[in-house]
Coordinates of C-alpha atoms in Angstrom, one line a residue:
X22 CA 55.4 28.6 -35.8
X23 CA 55.0 30.9 -38.7
X24 CA 57.0 34.2 -38.9
X25 CA 54.8 37.2 -38.1
X26 CA 54.9 40.8 -37.1
X27 CA 53.8 41.6 -33.5
X28 CA 50.1 41.5 -33.1
X29 CA 48.2 44.3 -31.4
X30 CA 48.9 44.1 -27.7
X31 CA 52.4 42.6 -28.1
X32 CA 55.7 44.3 -27.8
X33 CA 58.2 44.3 -30.7
X34 CA 61.1 43.9 -28.2
X35 CA 59.7 40.5 -27.3
X36 CA 60.8 39.2 -30.7
X37 CA 64.5 39.3 -30.4
X38 CA 67.1 38.2 -33.0
X39 CA 67.3 34.6 -31.8
X40 CA 63.5 34.2 -31.6
X41 CA 63.2 35.6 -35.1
X42 CA 65.7 33.2 -36.5
X43 CA 63.8 30.3 -34.8
X44 CA 60.6 31.5 -36.3
X45 CA 62.1 31.6 -39.8
X46 CA 63.6 28.1 -39.3
X47 CA 60.2 26.9 -38.3
X48 CA 58.3 28.7 -41.0
X49 CA 57.1 25.6 -42.8
X50 CA 55.3 24.4 -39.8
X51 CA 51.9 25.9 -38.8
X52 CA 51.1 26.8 -35.3
X53 CA 50.2 23.6 -33.4
X54 CA 51.7 21.2 -35.9
X55 CA 54.6 19.0 -35.1
X56 CA 57.3 17.3 -37.0
X57 CA 57.5 13.5 -37.0
X58 CA 58.7 12.3 -33.6
X59 CA 57.9 15.6 -31.8
X60 CA 56.2 15.4 -28.5
X61 CA 52.9 17.3 -28.0
X62 CA 52.9 20.5 -26.1
X63 CA 51.2 18.8 -23.2
X64 CA 54.2 16.5 -22.8
X65 CA 56.9 19.2 -22.9
X66 CA 57.8 20.8 -19.5
X67 CA 58.2 24.5 -19.3
X68 CA 62.1 24.3 -19.4
X69 CA 62.4 22.2 -22.5
X70 CA 63.1 24.1 -25.8
X71 CA 60.6 23.8 -28.6
X72 CA 61.5 21.5 -31.4
X73 CA 63.7 23.3 -33.9
X74 CA 64.7 26.0 -31.5
X75 CA 68.3 27.4 -31.6
X76 CA 70.7 26.6 -28.8
X77 CA 69.6 27.8 -25.5
X78 CA 71.4 30.9 -24.5
X79 CA 72.4 31.7 -20.9
X80 CA 69.6 31.9 -18.4
X81 CA 68.5 29.7 -15.5
X82 CA 65.5 27.5 -16.1
X83 CA 62.4 29.3 -14.7
X84 CA 61.4 26.5 -12.4
X85 CA 65.0 26.2 -11.1
X86 CA 65.2 30.0 -10.6
X87 CA 62.0 29.8 -8.4
X88 CA 63.5 26.9 -6.4
X89 CA 66.7 28.8 -5.9
X90 CA 64.9 31.8 -4.6
X91 CA 62.8 29.6 -2.2
X92 CA 65.8 27.9 -0.7
X93 CA 68.2 30.8 -0.6
X94 CA 67.6 31.8 3.0
X95 CA 67.8 28.1 4.1
X96 CA 71.4 27.7 3.1
X97 CA 73.2 25.6 5.7
X98 CA 70.1 25.5 8.1
X99 CA 67.0 24.4 6.4
X100 CA 65.0 26.0 9.2
X101 CA 61.2 25.4 8.8
X102 CA 60.6 28.6 10.7
X103 CA 62.4 30.8 8.2
X104 CA 65.4 33.0 8.4
X105 CA 64.2 35.9 10.5
X106 CA 64.3 36.0 14.4
X107 CA 60.9 35.3 15.9
X108 CA 59.1 38.1 17.7
X109 CA 56.2 38.3 20.2
X110 CA 53.3 40.5 19.0
X111 CA 49.8 41.2 20.3
X112 CA 47.0 39.3 18.7
X113 CA 45.9 42.4 16.8
X114 CA 49.2 42.4 15.0
X115 CA 49.6 38.8 14.2
X116 CA 47.2 38.4 11.3
X117 CA 48.9 37.0 8.2
X118 CA 52.2 36.0 10.1
X119 CA 53.4 32.5 10.8
X120 CA 53.6 30.8 14.1
X121 CA 57.2 30.4 15.3
X122 CA 56.1 28.4 18.4
X123 CA 53.4 25.8 18.7
X124 CA 50.0 27.1 20.0
X125 CA 49.6 25.2 23.4
X126 CA 46.4 25.5 25.3
X127 CA 46.8 27.5 28.5
X128 CA 43.5 26.3 29.9
X129 CA 40.9 23.7 29.4
X130 CA 38.4 24.6 26.7
X131 CA 35.8 25.1 27.8
X132 CA 37.2 25.9 31.2
X133 CA 34.1 24.7 33.0
X134 CA 30.9 22.9 32.1
X135 CA 28.7 25.1 30.0
X136 CA 25.3 25.0 28.5
X137 CA 25.2 24.4 24.7
X138 CA 21.7 25.8 24.3
X139 CA 19.3 28.3 25.7
X140 CA 16.8 26.4 27.9
X141 CA 16.6 25.0 31.4
X142 CA 19.2 23.3 33.5
X143 CA 17.3 20.3 35.0
X144 CA 18.1 17.8 37.7
X145 CA 16.5 14.3 37.6
X146 CA 13.9 12.9 35.3
X147 CA 11.2 15.6 35.6
X148 CA 8.8 17.2 35.7
X149 CA 10.7 20.0 37.4
X150 CA 9.9 22.9 39.6
X151 CA 11.4 26.0 38.1
X152 CA 13.4 28.5 40.1
X153 CA 12.6 32.1 39.7
X154 CA 16.2 33.3 38.9
X155 CA 18.0 32.4 35.8
X156 CA 21.7 31.6 34.9
X157 CA 23.4 34.0 32.4
X158 CA 26.7 33.7 30.6
X159 CA 29.5 35.4 32.4
X160 CA 27.9 35.1 35.9
X161 CA 29.3 32.9 38.8
X162 CA 27.8 29.6 39.4
X163 CA 24.5 29.3 41.2
X164 CA 23.6 27.0 44.1
X165 CA 23.4 23.3 43.3
X166 CA 20.1 22.0 41.9
X167 CA 18.1 19.4 43.8
X168 CA 16.3 16.5 42.3
X169 CA 13.2 17.7 40.5
X170 CA 14.5 21.2 40.1
X171 CA 15.1 23.4 37.0
X172 CA 16.6 26.8 36.3
X173 CA 16.5 29.0 33.2
X174 CA 20.0 29.0 31.6
X175 CA 21.5 30.8 28.6
X176 CA 23.9 29.5 26.0
X177 CA 27.5 29.5 27.3
X178 CA 26.5 29.9 30.9
X179 CA 28.2 27.9 33.6
X180 CA 26.2 24.7 34.6
X181 CA 25.0 24.7 38.2
X182 CA 26.3 21.8 40.3
X183 CA 24.2 18.5 40.2
X184 CA 22.6 19.3 36.8
X185 CA 21.6 16.2 34.8
X186 CA 21.0 17.9 31.4
X187 CA 20.0 21.0 29.6
X188 CA 16.5 21.0 28.3
X189 CA 16.3 23.2 25.1
X190 CA 13.7 26.0 25.1
X191 CA 11.8 24.5 22.2
X192 CA 11.7 21.0 24.0
X193 CA 10.0 22.1 27.2
X194 CA 6.7 23.8 28.4
X195 CA 5.3 24.8 31.7
X196 CA 1.9 23.8 33.0
X197 CA -0.6 25.9 34.9
X198 CA 1.2 25.3 38.2
X199 CA 4.6 26.5 36.7
X200 CA 6.1 23.0 36.5
X201 CA 8.3 22.2 33.6
X202 CA 7.6 19.2 31.3
X203 CA 9.7 17.8 28.4
X204 CA 7.6 17.9 25.2
X205 CA 7.1 15.4 22.4
X206 CA 10.2 16.8 20.7
X207 CA 12.4 14.9 23.1
X208 CA 13.1 11.2 22.9
X209 CA 10.4 8.9 24.0
X210 CA 9.3 8.7 26.8
X211 CA 10.0 12.4 26.5
X212 CA 12.7 12.6 29.0
X213 CA 16.3 14.0 28.9
X214 CA 19.5 11.9 28.8
X215 CA 22.4 12.6 31.2
X216 CA 24.7 15.3 29.9
X217 CA 22.4 16.3 27.1
X218 CA 23.3 19.7 25.6
X219 CA 26.1 20.2 28.1
X220 CA 29.6 21.1 26.9
X221 CA 31.8 19.4 29.4
X222 CA 35.0 21.0 30.7
X223 CA 37.9 20.2 28.4
X224 CA 35.7 19.0 25.5
X225 CA 37.7 20.8 22.9
X226 CA 41.1 20.6 24.5
X227 CA 43.0 20.2 27.8
X228 CA 45.5 22.5 29.4
X229 CA 48.8 21.7 27.7
X230 CA 47.4 20.2 24.5
X231 CA 49.0 21.4 21.2
X232 CA 46.4 23.2 19.2
X233 CA 48.4 24.3 16.2
X234 CA 52.0 23.4 15.1
X235 CA 54.9 25.7 14.3
X236 CA 54.5 27.0 10.7
X237 CA 50.7 27.7 10.9
X238 CA 49.6 30.8 9.1
X239 CA 47.7 33.1 11.5
X240 CA 44.2 33.6 10.1
X241 CA 41.1 35.2 11.8
X242 CA 40.1 31.8 13.2
X243 CA 43.6 31.2 14.5
X244 CA 43.4 34.5 16.3
X245 CA 40.0 33.5 17.9
X246 CA 41.4 30.2 19.0
X247 CA 44.4 31.8 20.5
X248 CA 42.3 34.2 22.5
X249 CA 40.0 31.4 23.7
X250 CA 43.0 29.4 24.8
X251 CA 44.2 32.3 26.9
X252 CA 46.8 34.1 24.7
X253 CA 47.4 37.9 24.6
X254 CA 50.4 37.6 22.4
X255 CA 51.7 35.2 19.8
X256 CA 55.3 34.2 18.9
X257 CA 55.6 34.6 15.2
X258 CA 58.0 35.1 12.3
X259 CA 58.0 38.8 11.5
X260 CA 57.3 40.2 8.0
X261 CA 60.5 40.6 6.0
X262 CA 61.4 44.2 5.7
X263 CA 61.6 45.3 2.0
X264 CA 62.9 48.4 0.3
X265 CA 62.1 49.4 -3.3
X266 CA 64.6 51.4 -5.3
X267 CA 63.2 52.6 -8.6
X268 CA 66.1 53.3 -10.9
X269 CA 66.2 55.7 -13.9
X270 CA 66.6 59.3 -14.8
X271 CA 63.8 59.1 -17.4
X272 CA 60.9 58.6 -14.8
X273 CA 58.3 61.1 -13.8
X274 CA 56.5 61.0 -10.5
X275 CA 53.4 62.9 -11.8
X276 CA 51.8 64.4 -14.8
X277 CA 51.8 63.3 -18.5
X278 CA 54.9 62.0 -20.3
X279 CA 56.9 64.7 -22.1
X280 CA 60.3 65.3 -23.6
X281 CA 61.4 61.7 -23.6
X282 CA 60.3 61.3 -20.0
X283 CA 57.8 58.6 -18.9
X284 CA 55.6 57.9 -15.9
X285 CA 57.0 55.7 -13.2
X286 CA 54.5 52.8 -13.1
X287 CA 56.5 50.5 -10.8
X288 CA 56.7 52.9 -7.8
X289 CA 52.9 52.6 -7.3
X290 CA 52.8 49.0 -8.3
X291 CA 55.5 47.3 -6.3
X292 CA 54.9 48.4 -2.7
X293 CA 51.3 47.1 -2.4
X294 CA 52.2 43.9 -4.3
X295 CA 55.2 43.2 -1.9
X296 CA 52.9 43.8 1.1
X297 CA 50.5 41.3 -0.4
X298 CA 53.3 38.9 -0.5
X299 CA 53.9 39.3 3.2
X300 CA 56.6 42.0 3.2
X301 CA 56.8 45.1 5.4
X302 CA 57.8 47.8 2.9
X303 CA 60.0 50.2 4.9
X304 CA 61.5 52.4 2.1
X305 CA 60.5 53.4 -1.4
X306 CA 62.9 55.7 -3.2
X307 CA 64.0 56.9 -6.6
X308 CA 67.6 56.5 -7.5
X309 CA 69.0 58.1 -10.6
X310 CA 71.2 56.4 -13.2
X311 CA 74.3 57.0 -11.0
X312 CA 76.5 54.0 -9.9
X313 CA 77.7 55.8 -6.8
X314 CA 74.2 56.8 -5.8
X315 CA 73.0 53.2 -6.1
X316 CA 76.0 51.9 -4.1
X317 CA 75.4 54.5 -1.4
X318 CA 71.7 53.6 -1.2
X319 CA 72.4 49.9 -0.9
X320 CA 75.1 50.4 1.7
X321 CA 72.8 52.4 3.9
X322 CA 69.8 50.1 3.5
X323 CA 68.9 47.8 6.4
X324 CA 66.0 46.0 4.8
X325 CA 66.0 42.2 4.5
X326 CA 65.2 42.4 0.8
X327 CA 66.0 45.2 -1.6
X328 CA 63.9 45.2 -4.8
X329 CA 65.5 47.3 -7.7
X330 CA 63.8 48.2 -11.0
X331 CA 65.8 48.4 -14.2
X332 CA 69.5 48.4 -14.6
X333 CA 69.9 44.6 -14.7
X334 CA 71.0 44.3 -18.3
X335 CA 74.3 45.4 -19.9
X336 CA 73.4 48.9 -21.2
X337 CA 75.5 52.1 -20.6
X338 CA 73.5 53.0 -17.5
X339 CA 72.8 49.5 -16.2
X340 CA 74.7 49.7 -12.9
X341 CA 73.3 46.9 -10.8
X342 CA 75.8 44.2 -11.8
X343 CA 78.9 46.3 -11.3
X344 CA 77.6 47.7 -8.0
X345 CA 76.9 44.1 -6.7
X346 CA 80.4 43.2 -7.7
X347 CA 81.9 46.1 -5.7
X348 CA 79.8 45.1 -2.6
X349 CA 81.1 41.6 -2.8
X350 CA 77.5 40.2 -3.4
X351 CA 76.9 36.5 -4.4
X352 CA 74.9 36.2 -7.6
X353 CA 72.4 33.3 -7.0
X354 CA 70.4 33.8 -10.2
X355 CA 71.7 35.9 -13.1
X356 CA 69.1 35.8 -15.9
X357 CA 66.2 33.5 -16.2
X358 CA 64.8 31.7 -19.3
X359 CA 61.5 33.3 -19.1
X360 CA 59.6 36.0 -21.1
X361 CA 59.0 38.7 -20.2
X362 CA 61.7 39.3 -17.6
X363 CA 64.8 37.5 -18.8
X364 CA 67.4 39.8 -17.3
X365 CA 66.1 39.5 -13.7
X366 CA 68.5 38.5 -11.0
X367 CA 68.8 37.4 -7.3
X368 CA 71.8 38.2 -5.2
X369 CA 72.9 37.7 -1.6
X370 CA 74.4 40.9 -0.4
X371 CA 75.1 39.6 3.1
X372 CA 73.9 36.7 5.3
X373 CA 71.0 39.0 6.3
X374 CA 70.2 40.8 3.1
X375 CA 69.2 39.9 -0.5
X376 CA 68.6 41.9 -3.6
X377 CA 65.9 41.1 -6.2
X378 CA 66.8 42.9 -9.5
X379 CA 63.7 43.4 -11.6
X380 CA 63.7 44.5 -15.3
X381 CA 62.5 48.0 -15.9
X382 CA 59.6 47.1 -18.1
X383 CA 56.4 46.8 -16.0
X384 CA 55.1 43.4 -17.0
X385 CA 58.7 42.0 -17.0
X386 CA 59.0 43.3 -13.4
X387 CA 55.9 41.5 -12.5
X388 CA 57.4 38.3 -13.9
X389 CA 60.4 38.9 -11.7
X390 CA 58.2 39.4 -8.7
X391 CA 56.5 36.0 -9.0
X392 CA 59.6 34.2 -10.2
X393 CA 62.1 35.5 -7.5
X394 CA 60.6 37.8 -5.0
X395 CA 57.5 35.7 -4.1
X396 CA 59.4 32.5 -3.2
X397 CA 62.2 34.4 -1.4
X398 CA 59.7 36.3 0.8
X399 CA 57.7 33.3 1.4
X400 CA 60.7 31.4 2.8
X401 CA 61.9 34.4 4.9
X402 CA 58.4 34.7 6.4
X403 CA 58.0 30.9 6.7
X404 CA 54.7 31.2 4.9
X405 CA 53.2 28.0 3.3
X406 CA 53.6 27.6 -0.5
X407 CA 50.4 28.2 -2.5
X408 CA 48.7 25.0 -3.8
X409 CA 49.5 24.5 -7.4
X410 CA 46.8 24.0 -9.9
X411 CA 46.1 23.9 -13.6
X412 CA 43.3 24.9 -16.0
X413 CA 42.9 24.4 -19.7
X414 CA 43.6 27.4 -21.9
X415 CA 40.6 28.7 -23.9
X416 CA 42.8 30.0 -26.8
X417 CA 46.1 29.2 -28.2
X418 CA 49.2 31.1 -26.9
X419 CA 52.2 32.0 -29.1
X420 CA 55.3 30.6 -27.4
X421 CA 58.9 31.6 -27.2
X422 CA 61.2 29.0 -28.9
X423 CA 63.3 28.2 -25.9
X424 CA 62.0 30.2 -22.9
X425 CA 59.0 29.8 -20.6
X426 CA 56.3 32.6 -21.0
X427 CA 54.2 34.0 -18.3
X428 CA 50.9 35.3 -19.9
X429 CA 48.2 37.1 -18.0
X430 CA 44.8 35.2 -18.1
X431 CA 41.3 35.8 -16.8
X432 CA 39.5 32.9 -15.2
X433 CA 36.3 32.1 -17.0
X434 CA 34.5 29.2 -15.4
X435 CA 36.8 26.1 -15.8
X436 CA 39.1 27.7 -18.4
X437 CA 41.8 30.3 -18.5
X438 CA 41.4 33.0 -21.1
X439 CA 44.8 34.5 -22.4
X440 CA 44.7 38.2 -22.4
X441 CA 46.2 40.6 -25.0
X442 CA 48.4 43.5 -24.2
X443 CA 50.9 41.2 -22.7
X444 CA 54.2 42.7 -24.0
X445 CA 56.9 43.3 -21.5
X446 CA 56.3 47.1 -21.2
X447 CA 52.5 46.7 -20.9
X448 CA 50.2 46.6 -17.9
X449 CA 46.7 46.6 -19.6
X450 CA 46.6 42.8 -19.7
X451 CA 47.8 42.2 -16.2
X452 CA 45.4 44.8 -14.8
X453 CA 42.5 42.7 -15.9
X454 CA 44.1 39.4 -15.0
X455 CA 43.3 36.8 -12.3
X456 CA 46.5 34.8 -12.8
X457 CA 49.5 34.2 -14.9
X458 CA 49.6 31.1 -17.0
X459 CA 53.0 29.2 -17.4
X460 CA 53.4 28.5 -21.1
X461 CA 56.1 26.1 -22.2
X462 CA 58.6 26.9 -25.0
X463 CA 56.9 26.6 -28.4
X464 CA 53.5 27.8 -27.1
X465 CA 50.3 26.1 -26.3
X466 CA 47.2 25.0 -28.1
X467 CA 43.6 25.5 -26.9
X468 CA 42.9 23.0 -24.1
X469 CA 46.5 22.8 -22.9
X470 CA 46.5 22.3 -19.1
X471 CA 48.5 25.3 -18.0
X472 CA 50.0 25.9 -14.6
X473 CA 48.5 29.0 -13.1
X474 CA 50.1 31.4 -10.6
X475 CA 47.3 33.2 -8.8
X476 CA 47.7 37.0 -8.4
X477 CA 47.2 38.5 -4.9
X478 CA 43.8 39.9 -5.7
X479 CA 40.5 38.8 -7.2
X480 CA 39.5 40.7 -10.4
X481 CA 37.1 38.1 -11.7
X482 CA 34.1 40.3 -11.0
X483 CA 35.4 43.4 -12.6
X484 CA 34.1 42.3 -16.1
X485 CA 37.0 43.8 -18.0
X486 CA 38.5 41.5 -20.6
X487 CA 40.9 42.1 -23.5
X488 CA 40.7 39.1 -25.8

């Protein structure tokens, strides 16, 4: 890496003293070059310092921090159904939740023999005399058919007793005398086979069969299956309750920045993001730079997860650490080797409550969300982990000498395009992004297969790209 000033779209604060020293020490080496014996970037995991980097300062490896957050609620139990007490909810409220009990069929499906097609229910080989009345779905069964008899039937209707098969509408015709004949569209010699186009009782499942296991995410098809199987309610893991405390005296709730005050970007950003991660956001409040006010707010809060913004470093008004000490909280993660967002933290306030401390800079806070809040909430709600994947980077990405970087990218075909405006205080890049790329210490060259973290929305069609 060669020493440089921050480019447009980068934050000068992201080049701290240790990084600057590392850049100077590495000045003789051009970006992408490697000293003899160095491994390529593709061989270096995200937690391994770049060659020539100074000694790693305190901060949990990024991957280990995520793993710690994911297993935090499982301490001593390892419950696959999560940490929260299961609840019974109506089907209309179950979407996006996780089954806390297996879905067992309460009836045979279908619960009686039904027609798979519109056509005629026929008895015997044919031709057939057609009854005047028809059989519609939702109506009670008609009288049994006799040999050589047929009756009009709708898809899903109950099959009359003694039916041989269903003849599809397009496979039959009536003659001048009203008798029904199978047409050439049927198998030679133009007859129907026993059970043809009939869905027999219990074809899909029998009463008592397990349809879905514990831990299944409730999707629209799951709701449909549950209803068909006889359910009015489902036993699920509830959404974790989350509270958002936006800390700082310098924040404005409306209007333009003035007199050293800035707009609060995280108050509007965090609640919908947390909801997308499966949380039920029950409280959003502003808390000034006052230690007693923060302690009072935390003491009164009944949420499962408290998310704070700012105050996680060691400045004169950074009150999160001392407040957690006074509350007797257990620090699970205190600083992460990731940029942006190094001073994030995770604490267990009690056996039933956690605190995720996010940095105050907006993109650094997003980094904390995906690093600590997402895996914690996922475990609490017993939601399945997203499937990991990689894509090659279209352009090179400048790296931090010893920390992982999370860089907003736009997905362009089979490549990930790194976006500018990715400094810790910026939102312009992430607002146009589809994912965050995990960049190892030292950076990545074009073509590097980067792990991608999908964002909870799809912005690929917006057509806005800052390159």
